[in-house]
Coordinates of C-alpha atoms and ligand atoms in Angstrom, one line a residue:
M208 CA 0.0 0.0 0.0
A209 CA 1.1 3.4 -0.8
R210 CA 1.5 5.8 2.0
K211 CA -1.1 8.5 2.2
R212 CA 0.1 12.1 1.1
I213 CA 0.3 15.5 3.1
L214 CA 0.3 19.0 1.5
T215 CA 0.9 21.9 3.6
G216 CA 3.0 25.0 3.9
D217 CA 3.3 28.6 4.4
R218 CA 3.2 32.0 2.7
P219 CA 6.7 33.4 2.8
T220 CA 6.3 36.9 4.1
G221 CA 9.3 36.7 6.4
P222 CA 11.0 34.4 8.8
L223 CA 8.7 32.0 10.8
H224 CA 7.6 32.4 14.2
L225 CA 6.6 30.2 17.3
G226 CA 3.1 30.3 16.2
H227 CA 3.8 28.4 12.8
Y228 CA 5.9 26.2 15.0
A229 CA 3.0 25.0 17.5
G230 CA 0.5 25.4 14.7
S231 CA 1.7 23.3 12.0
L232 CA 5.7 22.8 11.6
Q233 CA 6.1 20.5 14.6
N234 CA 3.4 18.1 13.1
R235 CA 4.8 18.1 9.9
V236 CA 8.3 17.1 11.3
S237 CA 6.7 14.1 13.2
L238 CA 4.5 13.0 10.2
Q239 CA 7.2 13.1 7.7
D240 CA 8.1 9.2 7.9
E241 CA 4.4 8.2 8.1
Y242 CA 3.2 10.4 5.5
D243 CA 4.5 11.1 1.8
T244 CA 5.0 14.8 2.5
F245 CA 5.1 17.8 0.2
I246 CA 5.7 21.2 1.6
I247 CA 4.7 24.2 -0.3
I248 CA 6.2 27.8 -0.2
A249 CA 3.2 29.6 -1.4
D250 CA 4.9 32.7 -3.1
I251 CA 2.2 33.6 -5.4
Q252 CA -0.3 33.6 -2.5
A253 CA 2.2 36.0 -0.8
L254 CA 1.9 38.3 -3.7
S255 CA -2.1 38.6 -2.9
T256 CA -0.8 41.1 -0.2
N257 CA 2.4 42.1 -1.5
F258 CA 2.1 42.5 -5.1
D259 CA 3.8 45.9 -5.3
R260 CA 6.8 44.4 -3.7
P261 CA 7.8 41.1 -5.5
E262 CA 11.4 41.7 -4.9
K263 CA 11.0 40.6 -1.3
L264 CA 10.2 36.9 -2.5
Q265 CA 13.8 36.4 -3.1
V266 CA 14.7 36.5 0.7
D267 CA 11.5 35.4 2.1
V268 CA 11.2 32.0 0.1
R269 CA 14.7 31.3 1.2
D270 CA 13.8 32.1 4.6
V271 CA 11.0 30.0 4.8
A272 CA 12.9 26.9 3.3
L273 CA 15.5 27.4 6.0
D274 CA 13.0 27.5 8.8
N275 CA 11.3 24.1 7.7
I276 CA 14.4 22.4 7.2
A277 CA 16.3 23.8 10.4
S278 CA 12.9 22.7 12.3
G279 CA 13.7 19.0 11.3
L280 CA 12.1 18.4 8.0
D281 CA 14.5 16.2 6.3
P282 CA 15.0 16.9 2.4
E283 CA 15.9 13.2 1.8
R284 CA 12.7 12.0 3.1
M285 CA 10.2 14.7 1.9
S286 CA 10.0 17.5 -0.9
I287 CA 9.8 21.3 -0.4
F288 CA 9.1 23.4 -3.5
V289 CA 7.9 26.9 -4.5
Q290 CA 4.3 27.4 -5.8
S291 CA 5.3 29.3 -8.8
M292 CA 7.7 26.7 -10.0
V293 CA 4.7 24.3 -10.7
P294 CA 2.8 25.6 -13.5
Q295 CA 0.4 22.7 -12.7
I296 CA -0.8 24.6 -9.9
A297 CA -1.7 27.7 -11.9
E298 CA -3.7 25.6 -14.6
L299 CA -5.6 23.9 -11.9
T300 CA -6.5 27.3 -10.4
V301 CA -8.0 28.5 -13.8
L302 CA -10.0 25.3 -14.1
F303 CA -11.3 25.2 -10.4
S304 CA -12.4 29.1 -10.7
M305 CA -15.0 28.0 -13.4
F306 CA -17.4 26.2 -11.0
T307 CA -16.3 28.0 -7.9
T308 CA -19.1 31.1 -7.1
V309 CA -17.8 34.5 -6.0
N310 CA -20.4 34.4 -3.3
R311 CA -18.8 31.3 -1.6
L312 CA -15.3 33.0 -1.6
R313 CA -17.1 36.4 -0.2
H314 CA -18.4 34.0 2.7
N315 CA -15.0 32.7 3.7
P316 CA -14.4 33.7 7.3
T317 CA -10.6 34.0 7.1
I318 CA -11.0 36.0 3.7
K319 CA -13.1 38.4 5.7
S320 CA -10.9 38.8 8.7
E321 CA -7.8 39.2 6.5
A322 CA -9.6 41.9 4.4
K323 CA -10.3 43.7 7.5
Q324 CA -6.9 43.5 8.8
Y325 CA -5.3 44.7 5.5
G326 CA -8.2 47.3 4.8
F327 CA -9.3 45.5 1.6
E328 CA -13.0 45.4 2.5
D329 CA -14.3 48.0 0.0
N330 CA -11.5 47.6 -2.7
M331 CA -10.6 43.5 -2.9
T332 CA -8.2 42.4 -5.7
Y333 CA -9.7 39.5 -7.8
G334 CA -6.3 37.6 -6.7
F335 CA -6.8 38.0 -2.9
L336 CA -10.6 37.4 -3.1
G337 CA -9.7 34.1 -5.1
Y338 CA -6.7 32.6 -3.3
P339 CA -8.7 29.9 -1.5
V340 CA -9.0 28.6 -5.1
S341 CA -5.5 28.6 -5.7
Q342 CA -4.8 27.0 -2.2
A343 CA -7.1 24.4 -3.1
A344 CA -4.9 23.9 -6.1
D345 CA -1.7 23.8 -4.0
I346 CA -3.3 20.8 -2.2
L347 CA -5.0 19.1 -5.1
F348 CA -2.1 19.0 -7.6
C349 CA -0.6 16.3 -5.6
R350 CA -4.0 14.6 -4.7
A351 CA -3.1 15.2 -0.9
D352 CA -5.0 13.2 1.6
L353 CA -4.0 15.3 4.8
V354 CA -3.4 18.9 5.4
P355 CA -1.8 19.8 8.8
V356 CA -2.8 23.3 9.5
G357 CA -3.6 26.1 12.3
E358 CA -7.2 26.7 13.1
D359 CA -7.5 29.8 10.9
Q360 CA -7.0 27.7 7.8
L361 CA -10.0 25.4 8.2
P362 CA -12.3 27.4 5.9
H363 CA -9.6 27.0 3.2
I364 CA -9.5 23.3 3.6
E365 CA -13.4 23.2 3.7
M366 CA -13.2 25.2 0.1
T367 CA -10.7 22.6 -1.0
R368 CA -12.8 19.7 -0.1
F369 CA -15.8 21.5 -2.0
V370 CA -13.6 22.0 -5.1
A371 CA -12.5 18.2 -5.0
R372 CA -16.0 16.8 -4.4
R373 CA -17.5 19.3 -7.5
F374 CA -14.8 18.4 -9.8
N375 CA -15.3 14.5 -9.1
E376 CA -19.0 15.0 -9.6
L377 CA -18.7 17.2 -12.8
Y378 CA -16.2 15.1 -14.6
D379 CA -14.7 12.1 -13.0
E380 CA -13.2 10.8 -9.7
V381 CA -9.7 12.3 -9.8
F382 CA -9.2 13.7 -6.4
P383 CA -9.4 12.5 -2.8
E384 CA -11.5 15.1 -0.3
P385 CA -8.5 15.9 2.1
E386 CA -8.8 16.0 5.6
P387 CA -7.3 19.0 7.9
M388 CA -5.4 18.0 10.7
V389 CA -5.3 20.7 13.5
S390 CA -2.5 20.4 16.0
R391 CA -3.0 20.1 19.8
V392 CA -2.0 24.1 20.0
S393 CA -3.7 25.5 17.0
R394 CA -3.2 29.1 17.6
L395 CA -0.5 31.1 19.8
M396 CA -1.1 34.4 21.5
G397 CA 1.1 37.2 20.5
L398 CA 3.7 38.9 22.9
D399 CA 1.3 42.1 23.2
G400 CA -1.6 39.6 24.5
N401 CA -3.4 39.7 21.1
A402 CA -5.1 36.4 20.3
K403 CA -2.9 35.6 17.3
M404 CA 0.9 35.6 16.9
S405 CA 1.2 37.6 13.6
K406 CA 4.2 39.3 11.6
S407 CA 2.0 42.1 10.5
L408 CA 1.0 42.8 14.1
G409 CA 4.8 42.7 15.2
N410 CA 4.2 40.3 18.3
C411 CA 6.3 37.6 17.5
I412 CA 9.1 35.2 18.6
Y413 CA 11.0 34.0 15.4
L414 CA 12.7 30.7 15.1
S415 CA 15.4 32.5 14.3
D416 CA 15.7 35.1 17.1
P417 CA 18.9 34.8 19.0
P418 CA 18.7 33.9 22.9
D419 CA 19.0 37.1 24.1
V420 CA 16.2 38.7 21.8
V421 CA 13.9 35.8 23.1
E422 CA 14.7 36.8 26.7
E423 CA 14.0 40.3 25.9
K424 CA 10.8 39.6 24.4
V425 CA 9.7 37.4 26.9
S426 CA 10.3 39.8 29.6
Q427 CA 8.3 42.4 27.9
A428 CA 5.1 40.1 27.2
V429 CA 1.9 41.1 28.6
T430 CA 0.8 38.8 31.4
D431 CA -2.3 39.1 33.8
P432 CA -2.8 42.9 34.3
A433 CA -4.5 42.0 37.9
R434 CA -1.3 40.9 39.2
I435 CA 0.3 44.1 40.6
H436 CA 2.3 42.5 43.6
K437 CA 4.2 39.3 43.4
D438 CA 1.7 37.5 45.6
D439 CA -1.5 38.6 44.2
P440 CA -3.3 35.6 43.0
G441 CA -3.2 35.2 39.1
H442 CA -5.5 33.9 36.4
P443 CA -3.1 32.0 34.0
E444 CA -5.9 31.6 31.3
V445 CA -5.6 35.1 30.2
C446 CA -1.9 35.4 30.3
T447 CA 0.4 35.4 27.2
I448 CA 3.3 33.5 29.2
F449 CA 1.0 30.8 30.5
N450 CA -0.5 30.4 26.9
Y451 CA 3.5 29.6 25.7
H452 CA 3.9 27.5 28.7
A453 CA 0.8 25.4 27.8
A454 CA 2.4 24.9 24.3
F455 CA 5.8 24.5 24.9
S456 CA 6.3 23.2 28.8
E457 CA 3.4 20.7 28.9
D458 CA 4.9 18.7 31.3
E459 CA 4.9 22.0 33.8
I460 CA 1.5 23.2 32.9
E461 CA -0.5 22.1 36.0
N462 CA 2.5 23.0 38.4
I463 CA 2.5 26.6 36.8
K464 CA -1.1 27.1 36.8
E465 CA -1.3 26.1 40.3
M466 CA 1.4 28.3 41.7
C467 CA 0.2 31.3 39.7
R468 CA -3.3 31.0 41.0
R469 CA -2.0 30.8 44.6
G470 CA 0.4 33.6 44.0
T471 CA 3.4 31.6 45.1
I472 CA 5.3 32.3 41.7
G473 CA 6.1 35.7 40.5
C474 CA 5.8 36.6 36.7
V475 CA 9.3 37.4 36.4
A476 CA 10.5 33.9 37.7
C477 CA 7.6 32.4 35.5
K478 CA 9.2 34.4 32.5
K479 CA 12.5 33.4 33.3
N480 CA 11.4 29.9 33.3
L481 CA 9.7 30.1 29.9
A482 CA 12.7 31.9 28.2
K483 CA 14.9 28.9 29.4
R484 CA 12.6 26.6 27.9
L485 CA 12.0 28.5 24.6
N486 CA 15.9 28.7 24.2
E487 CA 16.1 25.2 24.8
L488 CA 13.8 24.4 21.9
L489 CA 15.1 26.7 19.8
E490 CA 19.0 26.2 20.1
P491 CA 19.0 23.3 17.9
I492 CA 17.0 25.0 15.1
R493 CA 19.3 28.0 15.3
Q494 CA 22.4 25.8 14.8
K495 CA 20.8 23.8 12.1
R496 CA 19.9 27.1 10.4
R497 CA 23.5 28.3 10.5
E498 CA 25.1 25.1 9.2
L499 CA 22.4 25.4 6.1
E500 CA 23.2 28.9 5.7
K501 CA 26.9 28.2 5.5
A502 CA 26.7 25.0 3.2
G503 CA 24.5 27.2 0.9
S504 CA 22.6 24.0 0.0
I505 CA 18.9 25.6 0.4
D506 CA 18.6 26.4 -3.6
D507 CA 19.7 22.7 -4.5
I508 CA 17.2 21.5 -1.8
L509 CA 14.5 23.4 -3.6
V510 CA 15.3 22.8 -7.0
E511 CA 15.0 19.2 -6.3
G512 CA 11.7 19.7 -4.4
N513 CA 10.8 21.7 -7.5
R514 CA 11.2 18.9 -9.7
R515 CA 9.5 16.2 -7.9
A516 CA 6.4 18.6 -7.5
V517 CA 6.2 19.2 -11.3
E518 CA 6.5 15.5 -12.0
E519 CA 3.5 14.7 -9.7
G520 CA 1.6 17.9 -11.1
E521 CA 2.0 16.4 -14.5
R522 CA 0.6 13.4 -13.4
T523 CA -2.6 14.9 -12.1
M524 CA -2.8 16.9 -15.1
E525 CA -3.2 14.0 -17.3
L526 CA -5.8 12.6 -15.1
V527 CA -7.7 15.9 -15.3
R528 CA -7.4 16.8 -18.9
D529 CA -8.6 13.3 -19.6
A530 CA -11.5 13.5 -17.0
M531 CA -12.7 16.9 -18.6
G532 CA -11.9 15.5 -22.3
I533 CA -9.6 18.5 -22.8
D534 CA -6.7 16.4 -24.2
Y535 CA -7.3 17.0 -27.8
W536 CA -3.8 16.4 -29.1
D537 CA -0.7 14.9 -28.1
M538 CA 1.9 17.3 -28.5
E539 CA 5.0 15.6 -27.6
Ligands
LIG1687 N1 -2.6 29.9 3.7 C1 -1.5 29.5 4.1 C2 -1.0 30.6 5.5 O1 -1.5 31.6 5.3 C3 -0.5 28.9 3.5 C4 -0.6 28.0 2.3 C5 -0.6 28.2 1.3 C6 -1.2 26.7 2.7 N2 -1.3 27.0 0.3 C7 -1.3 26.4 1.4 C8 -1.4 26.1 3.7 C9 -1.6 24.6 1.1 C10 -1.8 24.5 3.8 C11 -2.0 24.1 2.4 O2 -0.1 30.0 6.3
LIG1688 FE1 1.3 34.6 33.9 FE2 3.1 33.2 35.0 FE3 2.6 35.7 35.8 FE4 0.9 33.7 35.9 S1 2.8 34.0 37.1 S2 0.3 35.9 35.2 S3 1.3 32.6 34.4 S4 3.7 35.1 34.0

């Protein structure tokens, strides 16, 4: 039996942060042996909000690739590739857009909240409104079975399932209906207490942040505002630092919760403990990143990933053209 396939990935808009790590990266790494894994660096999707500065992609694409490999994805065991290098994804996007209504896209909750965040509500590009169709093509070009993602991506996986189902009904059975897989910690709070860690909100700890930056960011993070004195009883459930402990210090959370509620641990000590845990987690990632940068091998890894993705995309396109009867001539 062939292994089931995973496709997931990121928009290259800067280096990856702890929110990406908890929401998806950690899962990808632990699943890479059990599943045939494809990781997409969605550069075209990044253009949906950055079309006026495509030059940023040169750096951002490589940064995201480095963060993925440094976190433990093994280029010998999985494929990491760049969306724009796989023309079959663009072809599928056009075909899928024929039977996807504008209304369905308008009702997508993630599109709505991002439109608000970027101020696109009254004036949205066709590419931004339609990027979930393109994301469905990202997932379906390799006929993936499983998509490990953070919670905010669920509407897009729903859209992908709709596209797969509709295609199969209209033409022929080509696509599996991929399942989302949400991690234990599907969302991480921002350092400022915002519900989401996000680059555009400037409230992130990056995987590539050096140890002293991690310490400094943690020490500045928002905690329970009701704790003024060291022995005031705390409310860990509203505290950013506790949210991170819950994600990265699983073995200690009950203990920390208890001590915080009783007022027997101060926020300074609690933060020191967290910074230490985070630096232990990040040190091997930082080190691997430095090695990769030094070896200059990231471009070779991506070229090989692109090759494998194109091969898989062409296999899918043959099935698609055959199902739709748009294979008029053999042009070889
Ligand atoms: N939309 C995802 C994000 O913002 C990135 C992405 C693009 C993706 N294509 C994908 C995720 C396919 C999973 C599967 O992070
Ligand atoms: Fe947050 Fe820890 Fe302070 Fe409690 S003790 S409020 S969990 S930082």
